[in-house]
Coordinates of C-alpha atoms in Angstrom, one line a residue:
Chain I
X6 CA 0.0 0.0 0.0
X7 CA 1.4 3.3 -1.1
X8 CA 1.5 6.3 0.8
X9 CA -2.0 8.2 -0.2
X10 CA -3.7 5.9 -1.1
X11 CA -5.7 5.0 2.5
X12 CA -8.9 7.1 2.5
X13 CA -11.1 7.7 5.8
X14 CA -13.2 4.9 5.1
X15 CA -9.9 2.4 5.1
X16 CA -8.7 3.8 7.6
X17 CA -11.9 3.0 9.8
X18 CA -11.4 -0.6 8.7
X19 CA -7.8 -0.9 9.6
X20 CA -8.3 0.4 13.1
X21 CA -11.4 -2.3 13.6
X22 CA -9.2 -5.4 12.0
X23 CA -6.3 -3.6 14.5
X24 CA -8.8 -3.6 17.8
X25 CA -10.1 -7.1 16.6
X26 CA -6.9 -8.6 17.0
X27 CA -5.4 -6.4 19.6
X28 CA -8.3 -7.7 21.8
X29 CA -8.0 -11.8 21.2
X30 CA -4.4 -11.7 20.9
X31 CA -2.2 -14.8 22.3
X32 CA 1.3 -13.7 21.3
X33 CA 4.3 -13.9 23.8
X34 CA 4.7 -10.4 25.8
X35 CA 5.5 -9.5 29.4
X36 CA 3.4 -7.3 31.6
X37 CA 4.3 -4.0 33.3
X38 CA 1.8 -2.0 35.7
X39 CA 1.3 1.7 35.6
X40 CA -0.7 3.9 37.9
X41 CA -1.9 7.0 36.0
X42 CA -3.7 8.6 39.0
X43 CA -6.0 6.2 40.2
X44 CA -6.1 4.8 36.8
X45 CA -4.4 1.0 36.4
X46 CA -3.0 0.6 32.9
X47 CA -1.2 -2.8 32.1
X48 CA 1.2 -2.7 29.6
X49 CA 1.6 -5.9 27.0
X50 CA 5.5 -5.4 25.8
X51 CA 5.7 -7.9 23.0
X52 CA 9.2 -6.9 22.1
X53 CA 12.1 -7.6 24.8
X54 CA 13.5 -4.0 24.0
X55 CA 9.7 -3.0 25.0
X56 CA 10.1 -4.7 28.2
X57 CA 13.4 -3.0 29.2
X58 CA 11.8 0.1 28.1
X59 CA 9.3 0.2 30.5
X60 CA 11.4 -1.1 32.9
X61 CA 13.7 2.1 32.7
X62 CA 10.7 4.7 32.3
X63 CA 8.0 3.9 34.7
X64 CA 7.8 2.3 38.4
X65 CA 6.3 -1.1 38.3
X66 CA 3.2 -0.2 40.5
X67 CA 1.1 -2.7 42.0
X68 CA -2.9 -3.1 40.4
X69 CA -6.0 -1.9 42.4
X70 CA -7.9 -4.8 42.2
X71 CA -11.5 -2.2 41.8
X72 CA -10.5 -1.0 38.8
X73 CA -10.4 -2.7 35.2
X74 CA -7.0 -1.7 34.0
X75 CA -6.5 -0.2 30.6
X76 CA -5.1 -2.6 28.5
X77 CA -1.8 -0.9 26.0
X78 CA 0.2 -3.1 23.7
X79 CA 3.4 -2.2 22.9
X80 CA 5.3 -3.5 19.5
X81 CA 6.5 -3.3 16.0
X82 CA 6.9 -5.0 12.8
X83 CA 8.2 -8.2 14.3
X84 CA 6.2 -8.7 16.7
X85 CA 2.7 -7.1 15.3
X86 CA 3.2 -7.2 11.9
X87 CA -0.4 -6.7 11.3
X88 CA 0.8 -3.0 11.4
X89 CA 2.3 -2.4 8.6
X90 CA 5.1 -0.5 7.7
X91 CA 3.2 1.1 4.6
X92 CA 0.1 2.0 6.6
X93 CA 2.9 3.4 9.2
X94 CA 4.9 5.6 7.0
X95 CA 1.4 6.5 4.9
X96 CA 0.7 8.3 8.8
X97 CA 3.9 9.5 9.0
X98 CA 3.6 11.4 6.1
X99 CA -0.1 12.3 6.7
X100 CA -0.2 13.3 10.7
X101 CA -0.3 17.5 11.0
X102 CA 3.3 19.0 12.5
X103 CA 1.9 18.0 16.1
X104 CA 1.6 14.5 15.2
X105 CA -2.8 15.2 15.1
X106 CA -4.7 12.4 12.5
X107 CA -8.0 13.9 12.9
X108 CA -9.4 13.1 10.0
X109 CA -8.7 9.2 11.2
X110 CA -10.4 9.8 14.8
X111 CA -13.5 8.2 14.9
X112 CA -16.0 8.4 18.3
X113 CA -14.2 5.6 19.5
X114 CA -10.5 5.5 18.4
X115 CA -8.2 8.0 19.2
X116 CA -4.8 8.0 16.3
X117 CA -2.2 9.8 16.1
X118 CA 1.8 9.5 15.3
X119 CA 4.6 11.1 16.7
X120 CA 7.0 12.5 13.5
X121 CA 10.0 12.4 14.9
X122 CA 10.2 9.3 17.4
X123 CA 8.5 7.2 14.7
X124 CA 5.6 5.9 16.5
X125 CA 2.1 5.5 16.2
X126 CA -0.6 5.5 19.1
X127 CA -3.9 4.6 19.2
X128 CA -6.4 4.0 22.1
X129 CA -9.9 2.7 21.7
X130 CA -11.8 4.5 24.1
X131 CA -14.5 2.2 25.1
X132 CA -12.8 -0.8 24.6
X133 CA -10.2 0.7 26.6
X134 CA -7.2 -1.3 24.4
X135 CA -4.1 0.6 23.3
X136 CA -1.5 0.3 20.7
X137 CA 1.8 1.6 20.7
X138 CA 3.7 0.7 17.5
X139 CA 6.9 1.8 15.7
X140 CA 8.3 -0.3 12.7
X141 CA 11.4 -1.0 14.9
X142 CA 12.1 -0.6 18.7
X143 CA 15.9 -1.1 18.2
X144 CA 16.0 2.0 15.9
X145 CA 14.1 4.3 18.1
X146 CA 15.6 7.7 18.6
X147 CA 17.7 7.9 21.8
X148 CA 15.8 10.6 23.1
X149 CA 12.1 8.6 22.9
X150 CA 13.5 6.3 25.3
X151 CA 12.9 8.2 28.1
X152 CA 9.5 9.5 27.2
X153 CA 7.8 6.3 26.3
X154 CA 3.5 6.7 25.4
X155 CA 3.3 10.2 25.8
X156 CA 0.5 10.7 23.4
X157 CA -1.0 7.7 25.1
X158 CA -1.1 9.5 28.6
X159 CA -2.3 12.5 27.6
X160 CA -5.6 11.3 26.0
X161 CA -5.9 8.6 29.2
X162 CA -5.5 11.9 31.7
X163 CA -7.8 13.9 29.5
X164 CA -10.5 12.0 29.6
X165 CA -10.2 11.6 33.1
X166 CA -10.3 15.6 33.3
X167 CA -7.2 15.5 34.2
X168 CA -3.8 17.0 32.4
X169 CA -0.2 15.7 31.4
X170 CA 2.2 18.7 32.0
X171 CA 5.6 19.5 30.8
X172 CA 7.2 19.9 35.0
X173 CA 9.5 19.0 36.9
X174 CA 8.2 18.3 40.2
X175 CA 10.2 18.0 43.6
X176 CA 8.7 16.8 46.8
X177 CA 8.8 17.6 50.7
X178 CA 7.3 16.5 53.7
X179 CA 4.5 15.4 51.3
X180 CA 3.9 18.5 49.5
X181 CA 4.8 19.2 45.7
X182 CA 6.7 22.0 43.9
X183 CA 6.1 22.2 40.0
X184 CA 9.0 23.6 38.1
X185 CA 8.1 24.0 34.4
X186 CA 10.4 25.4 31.9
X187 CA 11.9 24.1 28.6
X188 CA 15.0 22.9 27.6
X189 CA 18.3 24.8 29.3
X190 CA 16.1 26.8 31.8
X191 CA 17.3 24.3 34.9
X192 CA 14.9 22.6 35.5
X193 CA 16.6 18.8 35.5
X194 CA 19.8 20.2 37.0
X195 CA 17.2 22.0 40.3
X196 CA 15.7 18.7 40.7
X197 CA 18.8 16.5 40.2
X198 CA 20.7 18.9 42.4
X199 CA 17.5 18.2 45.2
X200 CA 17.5 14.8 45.1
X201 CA 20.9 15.0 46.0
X202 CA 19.4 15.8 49.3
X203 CA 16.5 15.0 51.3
X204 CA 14.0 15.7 48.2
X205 CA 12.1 13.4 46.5
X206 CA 10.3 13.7 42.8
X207 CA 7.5 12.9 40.8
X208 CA 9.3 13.1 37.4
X209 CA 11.1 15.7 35.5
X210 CA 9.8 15.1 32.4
X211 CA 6.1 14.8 32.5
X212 CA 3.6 14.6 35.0
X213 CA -0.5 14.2 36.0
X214 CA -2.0 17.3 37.2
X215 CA -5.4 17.1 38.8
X216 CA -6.6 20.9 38.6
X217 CA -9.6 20.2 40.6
X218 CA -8.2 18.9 43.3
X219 CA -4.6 20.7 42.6
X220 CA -2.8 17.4 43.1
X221 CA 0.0 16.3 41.1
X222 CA 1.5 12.4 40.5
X223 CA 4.2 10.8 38.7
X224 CA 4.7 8.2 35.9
X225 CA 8.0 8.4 34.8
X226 CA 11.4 7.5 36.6
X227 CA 13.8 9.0 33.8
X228 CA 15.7 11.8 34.1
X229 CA 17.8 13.9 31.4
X230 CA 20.8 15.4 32.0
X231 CA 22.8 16.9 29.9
X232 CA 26.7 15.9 29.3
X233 CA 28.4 19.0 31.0
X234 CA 25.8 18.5 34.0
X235 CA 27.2 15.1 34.6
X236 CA 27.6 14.4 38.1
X237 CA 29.2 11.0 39.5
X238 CA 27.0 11.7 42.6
X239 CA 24.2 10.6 40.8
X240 CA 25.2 7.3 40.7
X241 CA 24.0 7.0 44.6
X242 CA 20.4 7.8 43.0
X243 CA 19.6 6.8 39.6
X244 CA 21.4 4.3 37.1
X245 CA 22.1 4.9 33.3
X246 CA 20.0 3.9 30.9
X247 CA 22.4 3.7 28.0
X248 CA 25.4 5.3 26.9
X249 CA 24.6 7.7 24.0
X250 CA 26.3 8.2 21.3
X251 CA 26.3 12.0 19.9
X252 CA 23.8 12.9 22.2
X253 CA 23.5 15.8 24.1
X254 CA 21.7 14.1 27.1
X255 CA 22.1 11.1 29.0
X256 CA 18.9 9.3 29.8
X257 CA 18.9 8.0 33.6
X258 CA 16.4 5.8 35.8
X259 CA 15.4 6.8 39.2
X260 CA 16.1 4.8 41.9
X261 CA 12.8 4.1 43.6
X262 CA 14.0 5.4 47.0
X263 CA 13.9 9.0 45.2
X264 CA 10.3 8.7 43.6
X265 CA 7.1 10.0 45.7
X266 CA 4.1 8.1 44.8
X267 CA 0.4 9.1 45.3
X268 CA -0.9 11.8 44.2
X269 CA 0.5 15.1 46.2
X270 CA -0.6 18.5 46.8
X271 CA 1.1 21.3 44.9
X272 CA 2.5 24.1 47.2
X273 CA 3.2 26.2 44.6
X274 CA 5.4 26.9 40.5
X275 CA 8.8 27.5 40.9
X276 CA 10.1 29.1 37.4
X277 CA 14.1 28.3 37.3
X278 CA 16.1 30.6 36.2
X279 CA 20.0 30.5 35.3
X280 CA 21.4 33.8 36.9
X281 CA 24.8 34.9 37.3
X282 CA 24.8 35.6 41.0
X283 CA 26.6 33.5 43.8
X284 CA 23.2 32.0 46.1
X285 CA 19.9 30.7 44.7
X286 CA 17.2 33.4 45.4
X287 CA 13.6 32.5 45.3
X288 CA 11.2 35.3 44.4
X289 CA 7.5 35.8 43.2
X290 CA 6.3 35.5 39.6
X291 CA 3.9 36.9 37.6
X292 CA 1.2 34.2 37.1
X293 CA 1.2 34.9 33.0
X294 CA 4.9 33.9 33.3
X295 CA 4.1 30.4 34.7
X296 CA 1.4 30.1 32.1
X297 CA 4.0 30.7 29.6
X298 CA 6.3 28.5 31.2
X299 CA 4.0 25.5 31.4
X300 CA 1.6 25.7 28.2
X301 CA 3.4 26.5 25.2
X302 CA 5.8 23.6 26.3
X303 CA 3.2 21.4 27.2
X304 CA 0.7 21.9 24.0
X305 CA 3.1 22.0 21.2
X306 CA 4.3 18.1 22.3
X307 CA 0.7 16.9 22.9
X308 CA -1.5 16.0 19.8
X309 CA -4.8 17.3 20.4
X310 CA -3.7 19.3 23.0
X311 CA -6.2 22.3 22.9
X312 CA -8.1 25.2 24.7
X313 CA -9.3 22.4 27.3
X314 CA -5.7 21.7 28.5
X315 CA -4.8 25.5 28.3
X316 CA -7.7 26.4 30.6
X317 CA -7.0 23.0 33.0
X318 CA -3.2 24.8 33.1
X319 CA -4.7 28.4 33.9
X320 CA -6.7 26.9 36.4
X321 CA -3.4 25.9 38.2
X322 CA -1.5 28.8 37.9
X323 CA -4.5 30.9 39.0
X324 CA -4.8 28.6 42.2
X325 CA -1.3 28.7 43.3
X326 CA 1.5 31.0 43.7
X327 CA 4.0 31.3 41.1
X328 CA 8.0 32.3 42.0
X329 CA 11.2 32.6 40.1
X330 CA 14.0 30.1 41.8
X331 CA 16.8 32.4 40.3
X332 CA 19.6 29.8 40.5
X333 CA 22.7 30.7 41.7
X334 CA 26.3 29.9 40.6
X335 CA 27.1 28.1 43.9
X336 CA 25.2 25.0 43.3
X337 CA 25.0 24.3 46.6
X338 CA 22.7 26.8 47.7
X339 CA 19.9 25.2 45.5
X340 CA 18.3 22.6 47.8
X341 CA 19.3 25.2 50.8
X342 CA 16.9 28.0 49.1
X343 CA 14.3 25.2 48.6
X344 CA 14.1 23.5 51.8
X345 CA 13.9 27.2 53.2
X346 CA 10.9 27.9 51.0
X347 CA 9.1 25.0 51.7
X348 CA 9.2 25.3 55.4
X349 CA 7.9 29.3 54.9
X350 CA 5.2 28.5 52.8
X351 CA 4.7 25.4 55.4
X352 CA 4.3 28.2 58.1
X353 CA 1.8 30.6 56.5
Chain M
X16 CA -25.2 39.3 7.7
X17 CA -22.2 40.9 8.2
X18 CA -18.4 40.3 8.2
X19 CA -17.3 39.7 11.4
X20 CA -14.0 39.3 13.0
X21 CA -13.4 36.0 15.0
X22 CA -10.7 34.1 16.6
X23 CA -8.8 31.9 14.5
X24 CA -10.4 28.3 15.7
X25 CA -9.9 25.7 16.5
X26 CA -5.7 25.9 15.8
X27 CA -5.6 29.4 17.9
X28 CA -6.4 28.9 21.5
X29 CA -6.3 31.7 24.2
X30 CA -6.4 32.2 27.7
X31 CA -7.4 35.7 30.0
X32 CA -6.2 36.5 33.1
X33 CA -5.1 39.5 35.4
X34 CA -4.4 41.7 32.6
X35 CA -3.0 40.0 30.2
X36 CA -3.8 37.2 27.3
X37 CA -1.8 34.1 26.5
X38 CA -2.2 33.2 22.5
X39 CA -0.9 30.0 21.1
X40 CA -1.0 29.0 17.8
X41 CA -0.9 25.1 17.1
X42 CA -0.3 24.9 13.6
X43 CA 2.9 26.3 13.8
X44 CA 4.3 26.9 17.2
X45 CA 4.3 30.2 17.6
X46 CA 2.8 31.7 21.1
X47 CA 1.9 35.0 22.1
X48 CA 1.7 37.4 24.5
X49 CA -0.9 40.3 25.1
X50 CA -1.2 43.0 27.4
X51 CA -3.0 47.0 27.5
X52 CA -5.7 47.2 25.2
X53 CA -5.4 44.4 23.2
X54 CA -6.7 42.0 25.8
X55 CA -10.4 43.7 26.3
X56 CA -10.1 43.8 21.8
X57 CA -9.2 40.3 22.1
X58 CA -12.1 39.7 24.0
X59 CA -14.2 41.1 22.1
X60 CA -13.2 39.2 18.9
X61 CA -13.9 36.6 20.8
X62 CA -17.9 37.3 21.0
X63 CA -17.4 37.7 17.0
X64 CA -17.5 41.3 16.1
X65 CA -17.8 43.9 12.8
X66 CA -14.2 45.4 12.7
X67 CA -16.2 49.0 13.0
X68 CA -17.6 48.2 15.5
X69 CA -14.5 47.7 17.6
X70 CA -13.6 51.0 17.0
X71 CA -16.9 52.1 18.5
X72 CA -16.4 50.0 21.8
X73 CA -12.7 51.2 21.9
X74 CA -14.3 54.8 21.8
X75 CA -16.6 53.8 24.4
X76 CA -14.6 51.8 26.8
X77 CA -11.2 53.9 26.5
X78 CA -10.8 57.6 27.6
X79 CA -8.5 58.9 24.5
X80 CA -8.3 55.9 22.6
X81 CA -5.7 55.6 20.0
X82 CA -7.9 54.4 16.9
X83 CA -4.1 54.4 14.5
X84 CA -3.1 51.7 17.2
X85 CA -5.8 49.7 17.2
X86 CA -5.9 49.1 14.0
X87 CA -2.6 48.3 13.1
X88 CA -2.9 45.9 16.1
X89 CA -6.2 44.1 14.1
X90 CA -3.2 43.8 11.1
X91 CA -1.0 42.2 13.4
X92 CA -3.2 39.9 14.6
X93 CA -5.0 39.2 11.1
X94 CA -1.3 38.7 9.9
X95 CA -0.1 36.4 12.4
X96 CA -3.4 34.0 11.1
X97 CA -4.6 34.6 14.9
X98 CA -7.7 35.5 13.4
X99 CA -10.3 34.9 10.6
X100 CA -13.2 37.1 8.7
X101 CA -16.8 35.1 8.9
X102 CA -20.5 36.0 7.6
X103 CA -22.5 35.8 10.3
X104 CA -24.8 37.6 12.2
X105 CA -23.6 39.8 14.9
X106 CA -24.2 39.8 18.3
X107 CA -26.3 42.3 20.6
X108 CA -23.8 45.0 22.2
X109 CA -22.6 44.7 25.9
X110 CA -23.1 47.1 28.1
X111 CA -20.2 50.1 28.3
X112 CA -19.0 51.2 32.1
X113 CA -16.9 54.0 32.5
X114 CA -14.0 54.9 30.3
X115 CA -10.9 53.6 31.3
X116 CA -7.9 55.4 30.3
X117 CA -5.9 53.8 27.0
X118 CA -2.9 51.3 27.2
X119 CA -1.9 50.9 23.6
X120 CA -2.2 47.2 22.7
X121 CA 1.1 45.9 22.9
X122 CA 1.7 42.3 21.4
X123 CA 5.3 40.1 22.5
X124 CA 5.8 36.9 19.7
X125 CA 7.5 33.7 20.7
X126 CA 9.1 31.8 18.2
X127 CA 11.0 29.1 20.7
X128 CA 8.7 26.3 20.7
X129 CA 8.5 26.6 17.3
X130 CA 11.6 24.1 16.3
X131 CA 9.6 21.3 18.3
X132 CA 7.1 21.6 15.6
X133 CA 9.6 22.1 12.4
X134 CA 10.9 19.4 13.6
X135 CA 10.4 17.7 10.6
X136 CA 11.7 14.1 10.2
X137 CA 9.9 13.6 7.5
X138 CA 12.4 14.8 5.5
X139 CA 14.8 12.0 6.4
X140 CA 13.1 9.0 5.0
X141 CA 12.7 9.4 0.8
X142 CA 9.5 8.4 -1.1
X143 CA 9.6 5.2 0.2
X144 CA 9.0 6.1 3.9
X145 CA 10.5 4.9 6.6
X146 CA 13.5 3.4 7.1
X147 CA 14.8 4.9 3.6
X148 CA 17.0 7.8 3.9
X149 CA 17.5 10.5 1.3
X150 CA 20.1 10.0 -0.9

């Protein structure tokens, strides 16, 4: 099958022979439990790379026994080769920027591929089956690794009115601190330098915000740090994933001992900063300068991200306060400044 | 029926708060921010409105409004695809308080997100699609 040639009404068809076989399925996999929330998802790695995957990006939580768990397969071309590579790369070429196949969704299959990690995810709603497919796990880019179903999550936290942010989040005495940002604003190096100390996380990558309740919760144990932030110190927390080659970051997995779990109650946004003075200052924000440091991060990555998610974001940063952590050169002082926070907000 | 101006949906989303507006365009990655009088105008395209009749609200909500800056603000806006012309009827007026005095509408473009979206691997696989590279 060429690339062009699948029309809506194909596509339709595809995605019911795809659920049809997804759901009586006997193939060789290993299982994997993930706790979105209060949501129990079971993940069906039928790849061994899959397997490892998971292993490195998500804690292996144990299943509430109340709740059906959602049920996401995870494979490519060897191992579901009822996907094909043609239909894949017909996708590829047809997905919008964000990685959006509207014109594919149907009332009860989400689809939609990510363009530059070469994968495809699709989640049928009522079925409440999953499929996570790229032609070949052992070529996935470096960087996927550590960001495994993304897409996946979003739609599953969506539609329990709930919202996957782009944060870094660092925990203390049972209350959370989100620090958004992109890429070079500090936010791995705040939390890596935190856990360092008596800190613990919920991620540093993505994370599950609850705006009604203004909780937060983790599902990924990976961490990226990049090469000139390299620390041997965080060998007493988390362990490599894999040595990259020509990559700017190294991907690493959290020791469990560092990762809070439940959902926690968010104290406040802490907006890093790189400054060139000696101590970390922390000082308040204005709230349209978390909004900007949370959404446009968080939306752009997300297909189907839209007003919905932007008003579940606003929601937070209208409900809590919002500071700059202006980090200082002395490295030091980072955990210092937070721990000091923490207890003054503890004492208002 | 009448042109009206309207937000760019569903690819432009916004948010209000305090005084200012956060704009994001999802089609190509490029985010905004809004502040004086261009958050009550965005507003107000929001409802769906005749371009005139902005100026009239402008003239009735602002003390000294600067009518030069608001439109070359609708140009920016129009420009940047953040918003679109429709047929439609339009709606009943709200109700004017007192004039507030005029903070020209003031407009900041982010571009940064943007290479997460230009992003384009599509480019590195030929005709045939993945796993083909370009010659």
């Amino acid at each position: 099958m060429k690339a062009g040639h699948i029309n809506q009404s194909d596509m339709e068809a595809l995605l019911r022979t795809w659920k049809e076989t997804l759901s009586s399925l006997d193939a060789p996999h290993s299982t994997h439990q993930v706790q979105l929330g209060t949501l129990p998802i079971t993940l069906h790695c039928h790849n061994p790379e899959f397997t490892s995957l998971c292993e490195t990006n998500f804690l292996n939580t144990r299943p509430k026994a109340s709740a059906e768990p959602i049920r996401m397969h995870l494979g490519d071309a060897r191992s579901l080769p009822f996907v094909t590579v043609a239909v894949f790369n017909h996708l590829l070429t047809t997905a919008t920027a964000r990685g959006d196949l509207a014109q594919y969704t149907t009332p009860d299959a989400l689809i939609a591929v990510h363009r530059a990690a070469y994968t495809l995810s699709v989640w049928w709603k009522k079925e409440n089956i999953g499929l996570y497919f790229t032609p070949d796990v052992r070529q996935m880019p470096y960087w996927n690794q550590g960001a495994l179903l993304r897409t996946f999550f979003a739609w599953i936290a969506d539609h329990a009115k709930m919202q996957l942010m782009h944060s870094g989040v660092l925990v203390h005495n049972n209350t959370a601190l989100m620090l958004p940002g992109h890429g070079g604003s500090g936010k791995s190096s705040t939390v890596l330098h935190c856990l360092g100390d008596t800190f613990l996380t919920l991620g540093d990558d993505y994370v599950v915000v609850d705006p009604a309740n203004l909780t937060v919760s983790g599902l990924y144990r990976t961490v990226k740090v990049a090469l000139e932030e390299y620390n041997e110190q965080y060998a007493d927390f988390c362990t490599l994933h894999a040595t990259p080659e020509k990559q700017d970051k190294y991907i690493y997995a959290l020791h469990d001992a560092k990762l809070a779990t439940g959902a926690q109650p968010i104290k406040a946004i802490v907006l890093p900063r790189i400054t060139h003075t000696n101590a970390t200052t922390i000082q308040s924000a204005p709230k349209g300068e978390a909004l900007r440091a949370l959404a446009p991060t968080t939306l752009f990555q997300l297909p189907y991200a839209g007003n919905e998610a932007l008003r579940r974001m606003s929601t937070l940063v209208q409900s809590v306060p919002s500071y700059w952590l202006n980090l200082g050169e002395e490295r030091s002082s980072i955990p210092t400044a937070i721990k000091h926070f923490f207890y003054e907000q503890s004492n208002r | 029926m009448q042109t009206l101006l309207t937000i760019n949906t569903p690819q432009v989303i916004s948010e209000i708060f305090d005084e200012e507006a956060v704009v994001a365009h999802l089609s190509n990655g490029v985010y905004y921010h809004i502040t004086g009088a261009g958050v009550p105008i965005w507003q107000w395209i929001e409802q769906g409105l005749p371009e005139e009749q902005i100026a009239t609200f402008a003239k009735q909500t602002f003390a000294e409004p600067d009518l030069a800056a608001i439109t070359a603000f609708l140009a920016e806006l129009e420009k940047e695809e953040l918003l679109k012309r429709t047929n439609e009827s339009a709606p009943n007026g709200g109700s004017v308080s007192q004039p507030i005095p005029f903070a020209p509408p003031v407009m900041q473009r982010f571009t940064d997100m943007q290479e997460l979206l230009l992003l384009d691997p599509i480019h590195e696989v030929n005709d045939e699609g993945w796993p083909h590279k370009p010659e």
